[in-house]
Coordinates of N, CA and C in Angstrom, one line a residue:
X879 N 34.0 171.7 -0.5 CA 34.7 172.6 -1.4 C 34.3 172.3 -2.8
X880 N 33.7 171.2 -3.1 CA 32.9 171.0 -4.4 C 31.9 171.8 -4.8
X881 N 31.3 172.1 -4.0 CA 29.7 172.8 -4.2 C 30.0 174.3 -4.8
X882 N 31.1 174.9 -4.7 CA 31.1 176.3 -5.7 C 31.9 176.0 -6.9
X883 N 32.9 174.9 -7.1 CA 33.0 174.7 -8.3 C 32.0 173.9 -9.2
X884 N 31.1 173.1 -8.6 CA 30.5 172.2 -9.9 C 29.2 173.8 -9.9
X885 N 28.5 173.9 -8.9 CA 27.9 175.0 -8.9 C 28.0 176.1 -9.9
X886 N 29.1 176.4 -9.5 CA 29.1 177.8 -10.5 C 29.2 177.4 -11.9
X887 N 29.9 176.2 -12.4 CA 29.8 176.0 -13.7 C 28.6 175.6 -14.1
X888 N 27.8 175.1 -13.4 CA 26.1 175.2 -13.4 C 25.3 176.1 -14.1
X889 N 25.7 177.1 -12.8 CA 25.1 178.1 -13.3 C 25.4 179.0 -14.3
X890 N 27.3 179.2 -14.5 CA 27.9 180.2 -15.3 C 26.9 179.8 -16.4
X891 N 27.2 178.2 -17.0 CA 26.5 177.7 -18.3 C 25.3 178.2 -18.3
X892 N 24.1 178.3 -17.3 CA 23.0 178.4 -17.9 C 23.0 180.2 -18.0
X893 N 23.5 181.0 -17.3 CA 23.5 182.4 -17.3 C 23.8 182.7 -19.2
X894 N 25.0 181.6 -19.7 CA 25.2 181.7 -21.2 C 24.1 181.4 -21.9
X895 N 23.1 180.9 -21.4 CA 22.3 179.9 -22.3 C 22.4 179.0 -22.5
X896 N 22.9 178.3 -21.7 CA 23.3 176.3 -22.1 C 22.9 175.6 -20.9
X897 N 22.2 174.9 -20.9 CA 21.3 173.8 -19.9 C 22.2 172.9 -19.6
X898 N 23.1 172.9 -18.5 CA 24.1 171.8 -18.3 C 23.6 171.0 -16.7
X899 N 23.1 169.9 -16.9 CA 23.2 169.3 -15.2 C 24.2 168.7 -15.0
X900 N 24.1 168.9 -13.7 CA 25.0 168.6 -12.3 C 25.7 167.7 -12.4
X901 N 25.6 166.5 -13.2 CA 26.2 165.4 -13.5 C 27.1 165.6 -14.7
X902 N 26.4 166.3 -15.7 CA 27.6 166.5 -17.3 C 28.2 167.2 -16.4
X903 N 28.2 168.3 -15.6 CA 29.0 169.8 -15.0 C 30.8 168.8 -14.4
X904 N 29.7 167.5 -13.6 CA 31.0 166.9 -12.5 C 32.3 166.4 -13.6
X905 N 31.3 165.8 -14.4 CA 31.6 164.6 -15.5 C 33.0 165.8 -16.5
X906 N 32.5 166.5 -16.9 CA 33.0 167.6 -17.7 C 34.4 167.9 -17.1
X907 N 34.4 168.8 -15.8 CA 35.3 169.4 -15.2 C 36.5 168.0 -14.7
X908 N 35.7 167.2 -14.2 CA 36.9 165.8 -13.7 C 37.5 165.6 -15.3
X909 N 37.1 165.5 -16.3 CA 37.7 164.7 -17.6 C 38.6 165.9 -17.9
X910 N 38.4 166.9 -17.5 CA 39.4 168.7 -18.6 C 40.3 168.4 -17.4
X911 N 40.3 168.4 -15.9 CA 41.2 168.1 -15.1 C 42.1 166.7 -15.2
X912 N 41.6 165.8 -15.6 CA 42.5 164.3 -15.6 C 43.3 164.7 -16.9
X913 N 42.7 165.1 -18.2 CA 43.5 165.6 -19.4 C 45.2 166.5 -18.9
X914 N 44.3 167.4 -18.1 CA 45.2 168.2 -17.8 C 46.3 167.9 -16.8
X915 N 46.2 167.0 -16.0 CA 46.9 166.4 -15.3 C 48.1 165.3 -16.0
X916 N 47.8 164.6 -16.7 CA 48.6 164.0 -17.7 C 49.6 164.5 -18.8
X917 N 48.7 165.4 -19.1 CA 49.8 166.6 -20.0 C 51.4 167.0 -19.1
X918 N 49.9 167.9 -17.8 CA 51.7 168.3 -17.0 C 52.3 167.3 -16.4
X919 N 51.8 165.9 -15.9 CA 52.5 165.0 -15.2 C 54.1 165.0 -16.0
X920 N 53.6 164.8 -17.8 CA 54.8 164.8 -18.4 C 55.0 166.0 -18.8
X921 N 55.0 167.2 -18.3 CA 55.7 168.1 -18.6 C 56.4 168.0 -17.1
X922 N 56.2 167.7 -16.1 CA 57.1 167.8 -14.8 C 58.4 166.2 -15.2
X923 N 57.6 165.6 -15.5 CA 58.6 164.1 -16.0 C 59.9 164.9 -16.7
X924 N 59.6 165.6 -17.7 CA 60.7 166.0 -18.4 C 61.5 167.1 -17.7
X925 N 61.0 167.9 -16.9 CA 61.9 169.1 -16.7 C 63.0 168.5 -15.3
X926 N 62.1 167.4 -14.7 CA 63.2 166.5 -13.7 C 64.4 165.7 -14.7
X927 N 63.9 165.2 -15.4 CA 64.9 164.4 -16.1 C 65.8 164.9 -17.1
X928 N 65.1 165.8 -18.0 CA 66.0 166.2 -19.2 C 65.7 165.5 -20.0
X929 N 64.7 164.2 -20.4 CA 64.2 163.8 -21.2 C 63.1 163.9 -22.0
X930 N 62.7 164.0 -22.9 CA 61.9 163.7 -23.8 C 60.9 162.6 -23.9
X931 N 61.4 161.2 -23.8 CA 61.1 160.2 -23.2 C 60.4 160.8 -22.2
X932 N 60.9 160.4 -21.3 CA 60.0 160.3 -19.9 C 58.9 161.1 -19.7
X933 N 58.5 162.1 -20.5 CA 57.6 162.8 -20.4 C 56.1 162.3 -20.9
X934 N 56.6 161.2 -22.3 CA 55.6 160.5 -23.1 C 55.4 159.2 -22.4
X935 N 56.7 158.6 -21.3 CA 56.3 157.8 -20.5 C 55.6 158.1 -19.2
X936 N 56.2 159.3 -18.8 CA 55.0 159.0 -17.4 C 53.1 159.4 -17.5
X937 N 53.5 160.4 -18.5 CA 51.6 160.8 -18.9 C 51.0 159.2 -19.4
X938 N 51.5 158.6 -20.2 CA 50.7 157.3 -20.7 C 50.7 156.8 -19.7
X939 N 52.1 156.1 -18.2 CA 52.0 155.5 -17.3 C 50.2 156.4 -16.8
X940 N 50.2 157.6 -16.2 CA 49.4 158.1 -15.3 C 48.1 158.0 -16.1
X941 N 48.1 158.3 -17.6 CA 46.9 158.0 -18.2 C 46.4 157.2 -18.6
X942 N 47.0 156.0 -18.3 CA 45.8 154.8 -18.5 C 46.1 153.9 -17.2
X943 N 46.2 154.7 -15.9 CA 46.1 154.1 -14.6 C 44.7 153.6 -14.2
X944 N 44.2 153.0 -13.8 CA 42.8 152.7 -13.1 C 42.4 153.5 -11.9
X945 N 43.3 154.2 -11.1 CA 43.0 154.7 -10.5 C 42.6 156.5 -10.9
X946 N 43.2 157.0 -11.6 CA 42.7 158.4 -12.1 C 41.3 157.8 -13.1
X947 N 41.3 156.7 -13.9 CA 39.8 156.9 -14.7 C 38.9 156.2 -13.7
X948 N 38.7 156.0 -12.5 CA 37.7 155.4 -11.8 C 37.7 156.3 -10.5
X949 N 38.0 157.4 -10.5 CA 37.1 158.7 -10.2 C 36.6 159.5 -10.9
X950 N 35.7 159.2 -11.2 CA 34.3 159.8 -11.8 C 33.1 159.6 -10.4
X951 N 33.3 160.7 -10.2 CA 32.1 161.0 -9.1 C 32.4 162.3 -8.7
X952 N 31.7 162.8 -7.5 CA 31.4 164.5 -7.3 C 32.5 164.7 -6.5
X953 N 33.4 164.2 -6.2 CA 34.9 164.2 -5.1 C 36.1 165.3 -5.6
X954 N 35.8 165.5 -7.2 CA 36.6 166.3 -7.8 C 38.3 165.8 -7.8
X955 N 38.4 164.8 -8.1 CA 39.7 164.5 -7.6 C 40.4 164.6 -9.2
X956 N 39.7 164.8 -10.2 CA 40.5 165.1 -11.3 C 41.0 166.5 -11.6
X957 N 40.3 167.2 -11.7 CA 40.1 168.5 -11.4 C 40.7 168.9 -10.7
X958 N 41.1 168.9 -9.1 CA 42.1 169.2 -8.4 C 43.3 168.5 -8.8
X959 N 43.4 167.6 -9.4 CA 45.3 167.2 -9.9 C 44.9 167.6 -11.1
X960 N 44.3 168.3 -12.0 CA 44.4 169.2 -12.8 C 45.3 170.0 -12.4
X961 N 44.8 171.0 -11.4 CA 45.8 171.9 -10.7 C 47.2 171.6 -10.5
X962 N 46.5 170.9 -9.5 CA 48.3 170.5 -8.5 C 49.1 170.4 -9.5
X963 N 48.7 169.5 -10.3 CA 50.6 169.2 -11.5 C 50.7 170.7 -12.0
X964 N 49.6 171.5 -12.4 CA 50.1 172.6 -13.0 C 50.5 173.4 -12.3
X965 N 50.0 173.5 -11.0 CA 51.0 174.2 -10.2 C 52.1 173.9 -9.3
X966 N 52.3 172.4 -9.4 CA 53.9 171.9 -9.3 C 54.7 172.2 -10.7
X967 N 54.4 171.9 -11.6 CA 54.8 172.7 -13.1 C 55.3 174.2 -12.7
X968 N 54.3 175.0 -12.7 CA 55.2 176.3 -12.4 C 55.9 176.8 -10.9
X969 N 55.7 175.5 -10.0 CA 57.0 175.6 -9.0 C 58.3 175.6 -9.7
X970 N 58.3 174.3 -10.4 CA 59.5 174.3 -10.9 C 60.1 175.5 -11.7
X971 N 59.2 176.5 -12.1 CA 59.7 177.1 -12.9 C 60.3 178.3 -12.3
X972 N 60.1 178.4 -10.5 CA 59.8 179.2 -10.1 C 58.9 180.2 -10.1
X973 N 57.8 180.0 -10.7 CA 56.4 180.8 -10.9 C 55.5 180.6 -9.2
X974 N 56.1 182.0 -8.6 CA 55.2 182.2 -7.8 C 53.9 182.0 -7.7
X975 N 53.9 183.1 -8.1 CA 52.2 183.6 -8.1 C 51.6 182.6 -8.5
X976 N 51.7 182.2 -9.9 CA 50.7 181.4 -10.7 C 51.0 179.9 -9.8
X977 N 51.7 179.5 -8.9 CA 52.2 178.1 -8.5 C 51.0 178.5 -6.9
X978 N 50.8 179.8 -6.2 CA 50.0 180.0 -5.5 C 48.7 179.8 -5.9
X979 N 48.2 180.5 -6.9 CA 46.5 180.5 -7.7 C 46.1 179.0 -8.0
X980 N 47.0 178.9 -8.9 CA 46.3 176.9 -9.3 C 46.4 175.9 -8.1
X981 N 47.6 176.3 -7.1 CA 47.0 175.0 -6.1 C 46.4 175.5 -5.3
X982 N 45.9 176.5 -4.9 CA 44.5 177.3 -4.3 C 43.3 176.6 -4.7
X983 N 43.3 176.8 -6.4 CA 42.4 176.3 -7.2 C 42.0 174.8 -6.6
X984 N 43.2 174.1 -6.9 CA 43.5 172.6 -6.5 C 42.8 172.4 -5.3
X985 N 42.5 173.3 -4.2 CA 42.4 173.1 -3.2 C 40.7 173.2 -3.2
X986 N 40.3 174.3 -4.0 CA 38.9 174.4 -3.8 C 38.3 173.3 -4.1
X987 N 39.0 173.0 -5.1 CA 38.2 171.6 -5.4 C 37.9 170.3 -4.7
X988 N 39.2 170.4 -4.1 CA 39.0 169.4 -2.7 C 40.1 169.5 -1.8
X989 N 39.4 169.8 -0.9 CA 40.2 170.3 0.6 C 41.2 169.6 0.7
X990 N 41.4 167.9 0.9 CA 41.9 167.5 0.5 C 43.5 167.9 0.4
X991 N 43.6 168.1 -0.8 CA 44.7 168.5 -1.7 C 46.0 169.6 -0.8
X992 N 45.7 169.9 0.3 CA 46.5 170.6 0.8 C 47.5 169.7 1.7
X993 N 46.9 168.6 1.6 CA 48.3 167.4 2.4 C 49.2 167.7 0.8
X994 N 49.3 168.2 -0.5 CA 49.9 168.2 -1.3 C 51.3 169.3 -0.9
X995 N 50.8 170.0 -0.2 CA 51.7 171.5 0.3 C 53.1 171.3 0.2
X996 N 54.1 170.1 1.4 CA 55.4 169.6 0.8 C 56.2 169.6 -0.3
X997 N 55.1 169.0 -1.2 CA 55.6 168.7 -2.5 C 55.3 170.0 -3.2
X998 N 54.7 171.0 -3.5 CA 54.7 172.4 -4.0 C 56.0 173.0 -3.0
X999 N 56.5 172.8 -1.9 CA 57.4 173.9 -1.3 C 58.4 173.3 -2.0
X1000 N 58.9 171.4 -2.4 CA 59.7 171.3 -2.5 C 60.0 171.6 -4.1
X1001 N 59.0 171.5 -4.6 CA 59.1 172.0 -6.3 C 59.6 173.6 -6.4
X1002 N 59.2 174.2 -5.6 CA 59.7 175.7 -5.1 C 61.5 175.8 -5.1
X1003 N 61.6 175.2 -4.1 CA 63.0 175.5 -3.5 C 64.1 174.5 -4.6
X1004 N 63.4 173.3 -5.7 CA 64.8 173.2 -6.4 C 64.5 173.9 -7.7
X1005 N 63.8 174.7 -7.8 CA 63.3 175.8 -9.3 C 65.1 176.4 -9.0
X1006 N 65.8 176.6 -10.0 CA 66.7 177.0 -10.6 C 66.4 178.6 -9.9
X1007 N 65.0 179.1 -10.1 CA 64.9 180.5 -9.7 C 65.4 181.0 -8.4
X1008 N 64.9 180.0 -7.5 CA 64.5 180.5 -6.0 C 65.8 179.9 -5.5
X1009 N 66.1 178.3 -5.8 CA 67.6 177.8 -5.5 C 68.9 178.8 -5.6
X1010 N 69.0 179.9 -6.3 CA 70.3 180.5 -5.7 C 70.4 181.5 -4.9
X1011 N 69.1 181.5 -4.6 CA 68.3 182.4 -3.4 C 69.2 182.3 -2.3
X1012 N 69.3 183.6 -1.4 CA 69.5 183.5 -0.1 C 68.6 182.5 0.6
X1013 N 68.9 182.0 1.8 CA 68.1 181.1 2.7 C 66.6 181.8 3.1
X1014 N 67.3 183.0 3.7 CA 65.6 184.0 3.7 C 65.4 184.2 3.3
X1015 N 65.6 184.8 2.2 CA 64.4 184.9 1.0 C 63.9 183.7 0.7
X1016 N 64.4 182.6 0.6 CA 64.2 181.2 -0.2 C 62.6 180.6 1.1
X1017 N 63.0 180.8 2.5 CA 61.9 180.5 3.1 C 60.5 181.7 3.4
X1018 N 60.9 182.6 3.2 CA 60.3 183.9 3.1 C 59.3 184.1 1.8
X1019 N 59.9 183.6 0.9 CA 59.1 183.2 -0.6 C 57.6 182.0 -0.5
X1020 N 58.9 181.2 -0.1 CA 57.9 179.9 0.3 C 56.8 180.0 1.1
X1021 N 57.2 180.2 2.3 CA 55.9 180.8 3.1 C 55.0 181.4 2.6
X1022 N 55.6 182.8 1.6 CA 54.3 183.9 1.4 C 53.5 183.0 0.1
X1023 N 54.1 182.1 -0.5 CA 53.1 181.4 -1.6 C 52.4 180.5 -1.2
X1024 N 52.6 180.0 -0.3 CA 51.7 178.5 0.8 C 50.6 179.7 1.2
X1025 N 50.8 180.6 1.8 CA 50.1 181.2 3.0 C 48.8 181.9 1.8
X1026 N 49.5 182.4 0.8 CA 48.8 182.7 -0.5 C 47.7 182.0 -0.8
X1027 N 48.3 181.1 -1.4 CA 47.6 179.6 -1.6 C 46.4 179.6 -0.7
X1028 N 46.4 179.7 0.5 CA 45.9 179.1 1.2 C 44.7 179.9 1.8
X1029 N 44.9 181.6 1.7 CA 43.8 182.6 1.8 C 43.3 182.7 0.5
X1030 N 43.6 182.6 -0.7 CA 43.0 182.1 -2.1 C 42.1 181.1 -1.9
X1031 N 42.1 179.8 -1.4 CA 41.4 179.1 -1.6 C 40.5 179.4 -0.3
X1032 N 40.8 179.8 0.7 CA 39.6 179.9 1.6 C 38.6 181.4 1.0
X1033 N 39.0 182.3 0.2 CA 38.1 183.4 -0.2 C 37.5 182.5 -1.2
X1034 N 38.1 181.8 -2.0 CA 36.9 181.0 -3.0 C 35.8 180.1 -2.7
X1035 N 36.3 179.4 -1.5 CA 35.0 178.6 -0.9 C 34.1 179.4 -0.2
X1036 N 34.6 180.4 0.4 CA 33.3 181.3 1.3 C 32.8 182.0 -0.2
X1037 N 33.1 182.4 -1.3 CA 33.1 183.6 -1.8 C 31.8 182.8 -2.6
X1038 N 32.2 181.9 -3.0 CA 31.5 180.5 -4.0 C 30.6 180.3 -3.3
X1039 N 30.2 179.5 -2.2 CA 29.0 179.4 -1.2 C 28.5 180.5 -1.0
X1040 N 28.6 181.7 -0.6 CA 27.6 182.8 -0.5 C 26.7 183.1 -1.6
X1041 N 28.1 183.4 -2.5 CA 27.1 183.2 -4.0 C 25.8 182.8 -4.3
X1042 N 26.0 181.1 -4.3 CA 25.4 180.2 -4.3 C 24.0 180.3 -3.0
X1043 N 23.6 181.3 -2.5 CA 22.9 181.6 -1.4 C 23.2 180.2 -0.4
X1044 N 24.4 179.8 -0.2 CA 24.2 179.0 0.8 C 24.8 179.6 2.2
X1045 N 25.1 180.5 2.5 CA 24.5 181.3 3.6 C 25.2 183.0 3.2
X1046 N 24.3 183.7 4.2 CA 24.2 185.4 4.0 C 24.3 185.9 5.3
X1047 N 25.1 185.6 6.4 CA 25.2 186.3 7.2 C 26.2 185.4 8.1
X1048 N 26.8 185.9 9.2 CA 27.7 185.2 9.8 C 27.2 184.0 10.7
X1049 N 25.8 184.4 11.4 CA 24.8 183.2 11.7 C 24.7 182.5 11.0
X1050 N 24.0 182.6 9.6 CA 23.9 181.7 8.3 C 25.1 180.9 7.8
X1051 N 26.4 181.4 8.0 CA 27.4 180.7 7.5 C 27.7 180.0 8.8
X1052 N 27.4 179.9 10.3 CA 28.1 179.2 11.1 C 27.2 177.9 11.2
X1053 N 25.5 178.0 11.0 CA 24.7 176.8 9.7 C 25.1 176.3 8.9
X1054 N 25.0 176.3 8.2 CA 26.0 175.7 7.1 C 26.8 174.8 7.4
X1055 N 28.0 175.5 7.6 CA 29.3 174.8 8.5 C 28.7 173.6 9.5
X1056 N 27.8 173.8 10.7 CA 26.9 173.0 11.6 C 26.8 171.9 10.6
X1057 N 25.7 172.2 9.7 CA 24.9 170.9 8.9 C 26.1 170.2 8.2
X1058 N 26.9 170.7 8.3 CA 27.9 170.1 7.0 C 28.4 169.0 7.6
X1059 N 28.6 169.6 8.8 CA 29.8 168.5 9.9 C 28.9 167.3 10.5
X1060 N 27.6 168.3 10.6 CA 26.6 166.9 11.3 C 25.9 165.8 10.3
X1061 N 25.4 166.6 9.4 CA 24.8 165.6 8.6 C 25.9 164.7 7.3
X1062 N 26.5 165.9 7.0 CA 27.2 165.3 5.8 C 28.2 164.4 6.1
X1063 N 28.9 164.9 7.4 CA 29.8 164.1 7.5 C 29.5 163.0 9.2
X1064 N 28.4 162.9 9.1 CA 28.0 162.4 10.7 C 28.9 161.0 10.4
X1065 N 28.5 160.2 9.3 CA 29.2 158.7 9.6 C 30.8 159.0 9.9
X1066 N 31.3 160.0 9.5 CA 32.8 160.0 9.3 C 33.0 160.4 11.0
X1067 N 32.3 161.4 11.2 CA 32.1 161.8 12.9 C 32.2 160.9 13.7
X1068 N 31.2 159.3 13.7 CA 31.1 158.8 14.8 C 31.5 157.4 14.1
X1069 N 32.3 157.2 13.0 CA 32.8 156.4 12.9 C 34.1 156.5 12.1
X1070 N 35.1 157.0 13.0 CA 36.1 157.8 11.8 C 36.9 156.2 11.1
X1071 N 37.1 156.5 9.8 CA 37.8 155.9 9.0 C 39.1 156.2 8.2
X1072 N 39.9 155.5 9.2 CA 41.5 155.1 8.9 C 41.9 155.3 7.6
X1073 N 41.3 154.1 6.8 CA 41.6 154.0 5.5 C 41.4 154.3 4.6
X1074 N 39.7 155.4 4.6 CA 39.7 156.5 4.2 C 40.5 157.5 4.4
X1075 N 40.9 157.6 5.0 CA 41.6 159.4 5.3 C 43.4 158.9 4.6
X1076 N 43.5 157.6 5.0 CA 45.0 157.4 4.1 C 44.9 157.6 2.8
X1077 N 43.6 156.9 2.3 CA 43.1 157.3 0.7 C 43.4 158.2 0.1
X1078 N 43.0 159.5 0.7 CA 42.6 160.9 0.6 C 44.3 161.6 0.5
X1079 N 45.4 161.1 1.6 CA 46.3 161.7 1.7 C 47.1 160.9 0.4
X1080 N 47.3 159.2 0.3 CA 47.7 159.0 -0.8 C 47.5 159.6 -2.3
X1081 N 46.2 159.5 -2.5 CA 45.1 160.6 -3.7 C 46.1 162.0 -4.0
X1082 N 46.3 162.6 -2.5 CA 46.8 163.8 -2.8 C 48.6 164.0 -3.5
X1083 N 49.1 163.1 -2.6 CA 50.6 162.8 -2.5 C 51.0 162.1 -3.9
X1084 N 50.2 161.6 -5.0 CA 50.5 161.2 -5.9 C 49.7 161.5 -7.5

């Protein structure tokens, strides 16, 4: 799910005229997403608490953690909690739509990010908006913005990869998919890792 976001800002840049490699592109987008992650962390700190404080405390807690500045690599993991908080931000506000698009986003970035889903339904359901909601509607909402969510971010990864000529036909895309699983992920295949995959779910969950 990396490969049409660092990709396209690749290429978008050079289509402008700007020579950007692969590495500034990763480097770039992880630093605008960790920024951004920290901002809303404390903009969600405050709208749970009612404080002021806690808002300036939990962004400094989150932004000078070791673990958000020591992902710097192609994993995207800043970038996607870019998202997430901003679209746990407009759960709370009851912002549909825009709480479906950003963790879509979130998602392209790294698949990942969809063990996040809980925590978006439950930022949903105590929004002031949707809470005085009938029951059906309240799960009927919920649903259609997950399900949202979730055909958003699968039209961006196919839509992004085609693009990118990484495949053009329904043969060509079931390639792809093949080499991805065999080669890219062959160690993970025949050596699955536990503590990896708790990584990834922790990563997401926090």
């Amino acid at each position: 799910s990396k490969i049409p976001v660092v990709g396209g800002s690749v290429e978008g840049s050079t289509a402008m005229g700007m020579s950007v490699s692969v590495t500034n592109a990763v480097l770039a987008l992880k630093l605008a997403g960790t920024l951004a992650a920290i901002v809303f962390l404390g903009l969600i700190a405050a709208e749970l608490t009612g404080q002021r404080w806690a808002a300036w405390f939990a962004a400094i807690l989150f932004g000078t953690s070791l673990h958000v500045w020591t992902q710097v690599n192609g994993e995207q993991y800043g970038l996607a909690l870019g998202f997430l908080t901003a679209a746990v931000w407009c759960a709370l506000h009851g912002r549909s739509r825009w709480t479906a698009v950003l963790f879509a986003l979130a998602m392209s970035a790294h698949a990942d990010f969809f063990l996040a889903g809980p925590f978006v339904l439950l930022a949903l359901w105590t929004s002031p908006n949707i809470r005085r909601l009938p029951i059906g509607k309240k799960i009927t909402g919920a649903a259609s913005t997950l399900a949202g969510a979730a055909a958003l971010a699968t039209a961006l990864v196919l839509s992004g990869t085609w693009a990118m000529g990484k495949w053009t036909t329904p043969a060509t895309f079931a390639s792809f998919i093949t080499n991805i699983l065999r080669v890219d992920h062959a160690y993970t295949v025949a050596r699955p890792e536990p503590f990896r995959a708790m990584k990834g779910l922790i990563t997401a969950l926090t």
